[in-house]
Amino acid sequence: MPRPILATIDTEALSHNLRIVADRLQQDAPGASPSIWAVIKARGYGHGIEAVLEGFGEADGLAMLDLEEAVRCRELGWTGPLLLLEGFFEPDDLDALVHYRIGTALHCAEQLAMLESSAVAGQIDAFVKLNTGMHRLGFQPHEFRAAYDRALALQADGVLGQVGTMTHFARADDDAAVTRAQIDCFQQATEGLSGPVSLCNSAATLTPGLAAGLAAGPQWVRPGICLYGASPFADQPADSFGLRPAMTLSAQLIGVHRVPAGESVGYGHTFRAPRDMRVGIVACGYADGYPRHAATGTPVTVGGVRTRLVGRVSMDMLAVDLDPVPGAVVGAPVVLWGQGGPSVDEVAAACGTIGYELLTAVTPRVPRRVL
Ligand SMILES: *Cc1c(COP(=O)(O)O)cnc(C)c1O
């Protein structure tokens, strides 16, 4: 029997979450709501490209980073738009963009130069990216018009197809004033330009009324994390939006024992039993992607009952407090996060990170079952 750990991917939850987002946008702007790029970078936030393609069949487009992931989408039968959020990296990538009809972000002069000196006549769809203050990718506002004009010249030469504009928000999850300033910067720099625009990540997409006011013409939003059933906001749980977890990480107890009061558990003896207690050993550790820095107290469910992790997470195992679950024996089901357990966001909060990191960190040795 394989080691009892499993990541279950619920494609119905993926479709459900996409519908939730589409419905919210529709309510905000009836009849004129933005199109949705489902962001599937990092192998669909750790869920697997095959599974997310099944779940996001109704998305208007798919956005990712790796050319390889984009090609995989075509091979699996996706015929809609694809967008590379970091664009291409070298001239050799361009043939694949043309061949597989993959759109690209254009964020630096080097990319424009590669297109200008290439022989492709492929009508590649592009979004010219503006840096509105996050200082990650994109042209500075003062460089933007010149970059955009070069893109238009490439369009006239048949190298590019549609030319749109895009930016990315730094604090859509926690500071509306910063987002407002980024929007003002975007609107100023792109004034008078036509073509589609794309600004909103999950946090902006879920902010009521925000996307609705952003563009007179066609708009694309780019939600990622919320489509997987996790929240982009530290203070608003995913289920408050009606979102459902798409990944459930589960395992089993492979050992149960008594720890006398005063004895300590695990590497470094970081947890000392305050009384005689029962401790369960779970077949999940940091080599499965569970965070090693999850401290005593991190929530977990055993046999459907919520309890806590105790002691240090080791490579292949972790320990849990079985006092709330007196009936639990070897083989009892454990949910680390997802349906029937704590949310991935709760686990992330307990170890000082975000759900994004935990979902994308589940390692290849964990078997995946797609529902
Ligand atoms: C990751 C990413 C997104 C999606 O962000 P979420 O917070 O997961 O919604 C959108 N746009 C860009 C450019 C990204 O890198």
Coordinates of C-alpha atoms and ligand atoms in Angstrom, one line a residue:
M1 CA 0.0 0.0 0.0
P2 CA 1.3 3.5 -0.8
R3 CA 2.0 5.8 2.0
P4 CA -1.4 7.2 3.2
I5 CA -1.2 10.8 2.0
L6 CA -3.3 12.3 -0.8
A7 CA -4.1 15.6 -2.4
T8 CA -7.6 15.4 -3.7
I9 CA -8.5 18.0 -6.4
D10 CA -12.2 18.8 -6.7
T11 CA -12.8 20.1 -10.3
E12 CA -16.4 20.8 -9.4
A13 CA -15.1 23.3 -6.7
L14 CA -12.9 24.9 -9.4
S15 CA -15.9 25.4 -11.7
H16 CA -18.1 26.6 -8.8
N17 CA -15.5 29.2 -7.8
L18 CA -15.2 30.5 -11.4
R19 CA -19.0 30.8 -11.4
I20 CA -19.0 32.8 -8.1
V21 CA -16.5 35.2 -9.6
A22 CA -18.4 35.5 -12.9
D23 CA -21.7 36.1 -11.0
R24 CA -20.1 38.9 -8.8
L25 CA -18.7 40.6 -11.9
Q26 CA -22.1 40.3 -13.6
Q27 CA -23.9 41.8 -10.7
D28 CA -21.5 44.7 -10.6
A29 CA -21.7 45.5 -14.3
P30 CA -24.8 43.8 -15.8
G31 CA -24.3 43.0 -19.5
A32 CA -20.8 44.6 -19.6
S33 CA -18.8 42.5 -17.2
P34 CA -15.1 41.8 -17.8
S35 CA -13.8 38.6 -19.4
I36 CA -11.9 36.3 -17.0
W37 CA -8.4 35.0 -17.5
A38 CA -8.2 32.1 -15.0
V39 CA -4.6 32.3 -13.7
I40 CA -3.1 28.8 -13.7
K41 CA 0.6 29.6 -13.1
A42 CA 2.7 27.2 -11.0
R43 CA 0.8 24.1 -12.4
G44 CA -2.5 25.7 -11.5
Y45 CA -1.5 26.8 -8.1
G46 CA -0.3 23.3 -7.4
H47 CA -3.5 21.6 -8.5
G48 CA -2.2 20.2 -11.8
I49 CA -2.7 21.6 -15.3
E50 CA -5.0 18.7 -16.3
A51 CA -7.3 19.2 -13.3
V52 CA -7.6 22.9 -13.6
L53 CA -8.3 22.7 -17.3
E54 CA -11.2 20.5 -16.5
G55 CA -12.4 22.8 -13.8
F56 CA -12.0 26.0 -15.8
G57 CA -13.5 24.9 -19.1
E58 CA -15.9 27.9 -18.9
A59 CA -13.1 30.5 -18.4
D60 CA -12.7 33.1 -21.2
G61 CA -8.9 32.6 -21.2
L62 CA -6.1 31.1 -19.2
A63 CA -3.0 33.0 -18.0
M64 CA 0.3 31.4 -16.8
L65 CA 4.0 31.9 -16.8
D66 CA 5.6 28.9 -18.5
L67 CA 5.5 28.4 -22.2
E68 CA 5.5 24.7 -21.5
E69 CA 2.3 25.0 -19.4
A70 CA 0.7 27.0 -22.2
V71 CA 1.7 24.4 -24.8
R72 CA 0.3 21.7 -22.5
C73 CA -3.1 23.5 -22.4
R74 CA -3.2 23.4 -26.2
E75 CA -2.2 19.7 -26.2
L76 CA -5.1 19.0 -23.8
G77 CA -7.5 20.6 -26.2
W78 CA -7.9 24.2 -24.9
T79 CA -8.8 26.4 -27.9
G80 CA -9.4 29.7 -26.1
P81 CA -6.9 32.6 -25.5
L82 CA -3.7 32.0 -23.5
L83 CA -1.6 34.7 -22.0
L84 CA 2.0 34.5 -20.7
L85 CA 2.1 36.8 -17.7
E86 CA 5.9 37.3 -17.8
G87 CA 5.9 37.1 -21.6
F88 CA 8.6 35.3 -23.6
F89 CA 12.3 35.1 -22.6
E90 CA 14.2 34.6 -25.8
P91 CA 13.7 34.8 -29.6
D92 CA 13.5 31.0 -29.8
D93 CA 10.2 31.2 -27.9
L94 CA 8.4 33.2 -30.6
D95 CA 7.8 30.3 -33.0
A96 CA 5.9 28.4 -30.3
L97 CA 3.8 31.6 -29.5
V98 CA 2.8 31.7 -33.1
H99 CA 2.3 28.0 -33.6
Y100 CA 0.2 27.6 -30.5
R101 CA -1.5 31.0 -30.6
I102 CA -0.2 32.1 -27.2
G103 CA -0.5 35.7 -26.2
T104 CA 2.2 37.6 -24.3
A105 CA 2.7 40.3 -21.8
L106 CA 5.3 42.9 -23.1
H107 CA 7.0 44.4 -20.1
C108 CA 10.5 45.4 -21.2
A109 CA 12.4 46.9 -24.2
E110 CA 14.3 43.7 -24.7
Q111 CA 11.2 41.9 -25.6
L112 CA 10.2 44.6 -28.1
A113 CA 13.7 44.4 -29.6
M114 CA 13.4 40.6 -30.0
L115 CA 10.1 41.0 -31.8
E116 CA 11.5 43.7 -34.0
S117 CA 14.4 41.6 -35.1
S118 CA 12.4 38.4 -35.5
A119 CA 11.0 37.1 -38.8
V120 CA 7.8 35.9 -37.3
A121 CA 4.6 37.2 -38.9
G122 CA 2.4 35.6 -36.5
Q123 CA 0.0 38.2 -35.2
I124 CA 0.8 37.4 -31.6
D125 CA -1.7 39.0 -29.2
A126 CA 0.1 41.2 -26.7
F127 CA -0.6 43.3 -23.5
V128 CA 1.9 46.1 -23.0
K129 CA 2.5 46.2 -19.3
L130 CA 2.7 49.4 -17.3
N131 CA 4.5 49.6 -14.0
T132 CA 2.0 51.7 -11.9
G133 CA 4.0 51.5 -8.7
M134 CA 4.6 47.9 -7.8
H135 CA 8.1 48.0 -9.4
R136 CA 8.0 44.4 -10.4
L137 CA 7.4 44.2 -14.2
G138 CA 6.4 46.8 -16.7
F139 CA 7.4 50.0 -18.4
Q140 CA 7.6 53.2 -16.3
P141 CA 4.9 55.7 -17.0
H142 CA 7.3 58.0 -18.9
E143 CA 8.5 55.1 -21.1
F144 CA 5.0 53.7 -21.7
R145 CA 3.8 55.6 -24.8
A146 CA 7.0 54.9 -26.7
A147 CA 6.8 51.2 -25.9
Y148 CA 3.2 51.1 -26.9
D149 CA 3.9 52.9 -30.2
R150 CA 6.6 50.3 -30.9
A151 CA 4.0 47.6 -30.3
L152 CA 1.6 49.3 -32.7
A153 CA 4.3 49.4 -35.3
L154 CA 4.8 45.6 -34.8
Q155 CA 1.1 45.2 -35.2
A156 CA 1.2 47.1 -38.5
D157 CA 4.0 44.7 -39.6
G158 CA 1.9 41.7 -38.8
V159 CA 4.1 40.5 -36.0
L160 CA 1.6 41.4 -33.3
G161 CA -2.2 40.9 -33.4
Q162 CA -4.3 42.6 -30.8
V163 CA -2.4 45.1 -28.6
G164 CA -3.8 45.7 -25.1
T165 CA -2.6 47.3 -21.9
M166 CA -2.2 45.9 -18.4
T167 CA -0.8 46.5 -15.0
H168 CA -0.7 44.7 -11.6
F169 CA -1.7 45.9 -8.2
A170 CA 0.6 45.7 -5.2
R171 CA -2.0 46.1 -2.3
A172 CA -5.4 45.3 -3.7
D173 CA -5.8 43.0 -0.6
D174 CA -5.2 45.6 2.0
D175 CA -4.9 49.2 0.9
A176 CA -7.6 50.8 -1.3
A177 CA -5.7 54.1 -1.5
V178 CA -2.7 52.5 -3.0
T179 CA -4.9 50.7 -5.6
R180 CA -6.7 54.0 -6.4
A181 CA -3.3 55.7 -7.1
Q182 CA -2.2 52.8 -9.3
I183 CA -5.5 53.0 -11.2
D184 CA -5.1 56.8 -11.7
C185 CA -1.6 56.2 -12.9
F186 CA -2.8 53.6 -15.4
Q187 CA -5.7 55.7 -16.7
Q188 CA -3.4 58.7 -17.2
A189 CA -0.7 56.7 -19.0
T190 CA -3.2 54.9 -21.3
E191 CA -5.6 57.7 -22.0
G192 CA -7.0 57.7 -25.5
L193 CA -5.6 54.2 -26.3
S194 CA -8.0 51.5 -27.5
G195 CA -7.7 47.7 -27.1
P196 CA -8.4 45.5 -24.1
V197 CA -7.2 46.4 -20.7
S198 CA -6.3 44.1 -17.8
L199 CA -5.7 45.2 -14.2
C200 CA -7.4 43.0 -11.5
N201 CA -6.1 40.1 -9.6
S202 CA -8.3 38.1 -7.1
A203 CA -8.4 40.8 -4.5
A204 CA -9.3 43.6 -6.9
T205 CA -11.8 41.3 -8.7
L206 CA -13.5 40.5 -5.4
T207 CA -13.7 44.2 -4.3
P208 CA -17.2 45.2 -5.0
G209 CA -17.6 47.7 -7.9
L210 CA -13.9 48.1 -8.5
A211 CA -13.5 46.3 -11.9
A212 CA -16.8 47.8 -13.1
G213 CA -15.4 51.3 -13.3
L214 CA -12.1 50.6 -14.9
A215 CA -12.6 50.5 -18.6
A216 CA -15.0 51.8 -21.2
G217 CA -13.9 49.0 -23.7
P218 CA -13.1 45.4 -23.3
Q219 CA -11.6 44.3 -20.0
W220 CA -10.0 41.2 -18.7
V221 CA -9.7 40.3 -15.0
R222 CA -6.9 37.9 -13.8
P223 CA -8.1 36.1 -10.7
G224 CA -5.9 33.3 -9.4
I225 CA -6.1 32.3 -5.7
C226 CA -9.8 32.8 -5.3
L227 CA -10.6 30.3 -8.0
Y228 CA -8.8 27.6 -6.0
G229 CA -11.0 28.4 -3.0
A230 CA -8.5 30.4 -0.9
S231 CA -8.8 34.0 0.0
P232 CA -6.6 36.9 -1.1
F233 CA -7.6 38.8 2.0
A234 CA -6.1 38.2 5.5
D235 CA -9.3 39.2 7.2
Q236 CA -12.0 37.7 4.9
P237 CA -12.3 33.9 4.8
A238 CA -12.9 32.3 1.4
D239 CA -16.2 30.8 2.5
S240 CA -17.5 34.3 3.2
F241 CA -17.5 34.7 -0.6
G242 CA -19.1 31.3 -1.1
L243 CA -15.8 29.9 -2.4
R244 CA -15.0 26.2 -1.9
P245 CA -11.6 24.6 -1.4
A246 CA -10.4 22.9 -4.5
M247 CA -7.5 21.0 -2.9
T248 CA -7.8 18.8 0.2
L249 CA -4.6 17.5 1.6
S250 CA -5.4 14.4 3.7
A251 CA -3.4 11.6 5.4
Q252 CA -3.8 9.0 8.1
L253 CA -2.6 8.3 11.6
I254 CA 0.3 5.8 11.3
G255 CA 1.0 5.7 15.0
V256 CA -0.8 6.5 18.3
H257 CA 0.8 6.6 21.7
R258 CA 0.7 7.9 25.2
V259 CA 3.0 10.7 26.3
P260 CA 3.4 11.0 30.0
A261 CA 3.2 14.4 31.6
G262 CA 6.5 16.2 31.4
E263 CA 7.8 14.2 28.4
S264 CA 8.5 16.0 25.1
V265 CA 7.6 15.3 21.5
G266 CA 9.6 15.4 18.3
Y267 CA 12.9 16.9 17.1
G268 CA 14.2 19.6 19.4
H269 CA 11.6 18.5 22.0
T270 CA 9.7 21.8 21.3
F271 CA 6.5 20.5 22.8
R272 CA 6.3 19.3 26.4
A273 CA 3.2 17.3 27.4
P274 CA 1.5 19.4 30.2
R275 CA -0.4 16.2 31.3
D276 CA -0.6 12.6 30.3
M277 CA -1.9 12.7 26.8
R278 CA -2.4 10.8 23.6
V279 CA -0.4 11.8 20.5
G280 CA -1.0 10.7 17.0
I281 CA 1.7 10.5 14.2
V282 CA 0.5 11.6 10.8
A283 CA 2.1 10.5 7.5
C284 CA 2.7 14.1 6.3
G285 CA 5.9 16.2 6.7
Y286 CA 7.8 19.0 5.1
A287 CA 9.0 16.7 2.2
D288 CA 5.3 16.6 1.3
G289 CA 5.1 20.4 1.3
Y290 CA 3.6 20.8 4.7
P291 CA 5.4 23.9 6.2
R292 CA 8.1 22.9 8.7
H293 CA 7.6 26.2 10.6
A294 CA 4.0 25.3 11.4
A295 CA 4.1 25.6 15.2
T296 CA 2.3 23.8 18.0
G297 CA -1.4 24.8 17.8
T298 CA -1.7 24.8 14.0
P299 CA -5.2 23.4 13.3
V300 CA -5.8 20.0 11.8
T301 CA -8.7 17.5 11.9
V302 CA -8.5 13.9 13.0
G303 CA -11.6 11.7 12.4
G304 CA -13.5 14.8 11.6
V305 CA -12.6 16.5 14.9
R306 CA -10.6 19.6 15.0
T307 CA -7.4 19.4 17.0
R308 CA -3.8 20.8 16.8
L309 CA -0.4 20.0 15.7
V310 CA 2.2 19.5 18.5
G311 CA 6.0 19.7 18.3
R312 CA 8.1 20.2 15.2
V313 CA 7.1 19.0 11.8
S314 CA 9.7 16.4 10.5
M315 CA 10.4 15.4 7.0
D316 CA 7.8 12.7 6.6
M317 CA 5.7 13.0 9.7
L318 CA 4.1 15.3 12.2
A319 CA 2.4 14.9 15.6
V320 CA -1.1 15.8 16.7
D321 CA -2.9 16.1 20.0
L322 CA -5.4 13.3 20.2
D323 CA -7.0 14.4 23.5
P324 CA -10.0 15.9 21.7
V325 CA -10.4 12.6 19.7
P326 CA -10.2 9.8 22.2
G327 CA -11.5 7.2 19.7
A328 CA -8.7 7.8 17.1
V329 CA -6.6 4.8 16.2
V330 CA -4.0 4.0 13.6
G331 CA -5.6 4.5 10.2
A332 CA -7.9 7.4 11.3
P333 CA -8.4 10.0 8.6
V334 CA -6.5 13.3 9.0
V335 CA -7.2 16.4 7.0
L336 CA -4.3 18.9 6.9
W337 CA -6.4 21.4 5.0
G338 CA -9.4 21.5 2.6
Q339 CA -12.8 19.9 2.7
G340 CA -13.5 18.5 6.2
G341 CA -10.5 20.3 7.7
P342 CA -9.1 23.7 8.4
S343 CA -8.9 26.0 5.5
V344 CA -5.5 26.4 3.8
D345 CA -5.7 30.0 4.8
E346 CA -6.1 29.1 8.5
V347 CA -3.1 26.8 8.3
A348 CA -1.1 29.4 6.5
A349 CA -2.0 32.1 9.0
A350 CA -0.9 29.8 11.8
C351 CA 2.6 29.6 10.3
G352 CA 3.0 33.1 9.1
T353 CA 2.5 32.6 5.4
I354 CA -0.3 32.7 2.8
G355 CA -2.5 30.0 1.3
Y356 CA -0.7 30.5 -2.1
E357 CA 2.5 29.2 -0.7
L358 CA 1.1 26.1 0.8
L359 CA -1.0 25.1 -2.2
T360 CA 2.0 25.6 -4.6
A361 CA 4.4 23.8 -2.3
V362 CA 2.8 20.4 -2.2
T363 CA 5.5 18.2 -3.6
P364 CA 5.4 15.7 -6.5
R365 CA 5.7 12.7 -4.2
V366 CA 2.1 13.4 -2.9
P367 CA -0.3 11.4 -5.1
R368 CA -3.1 13.5 -6.6
R369 CA -6.6 12.3 -7.1
V370 CA -8.8 14.4 -9.4
L371 CA -12.5 14.3 -8.8
Ligands
LIG1 C1 -0.3 35.7 -9.9 C2 -0.9 36.8 -10.7 C3 -2.2 37.1 -10.8 C4 -3.2 36.4 -9.9 O1 -3.1 36.8 -8.6 P1 -4.1 36.3 -7.4 O2 -3.7 37.1 -6.3 O3 -3.8 34.8 -7.2 O4 -5.4 36.5 -7.9 C5 -2.7 38.0 -11.7 N1 -1.8 38.7 -12.4 C6 -0.5 38.5 -12.4 C7 0.4 39.3 -13.2 C8 0.0 37.6 -11.5 O5 1.4 37.4 -11.5

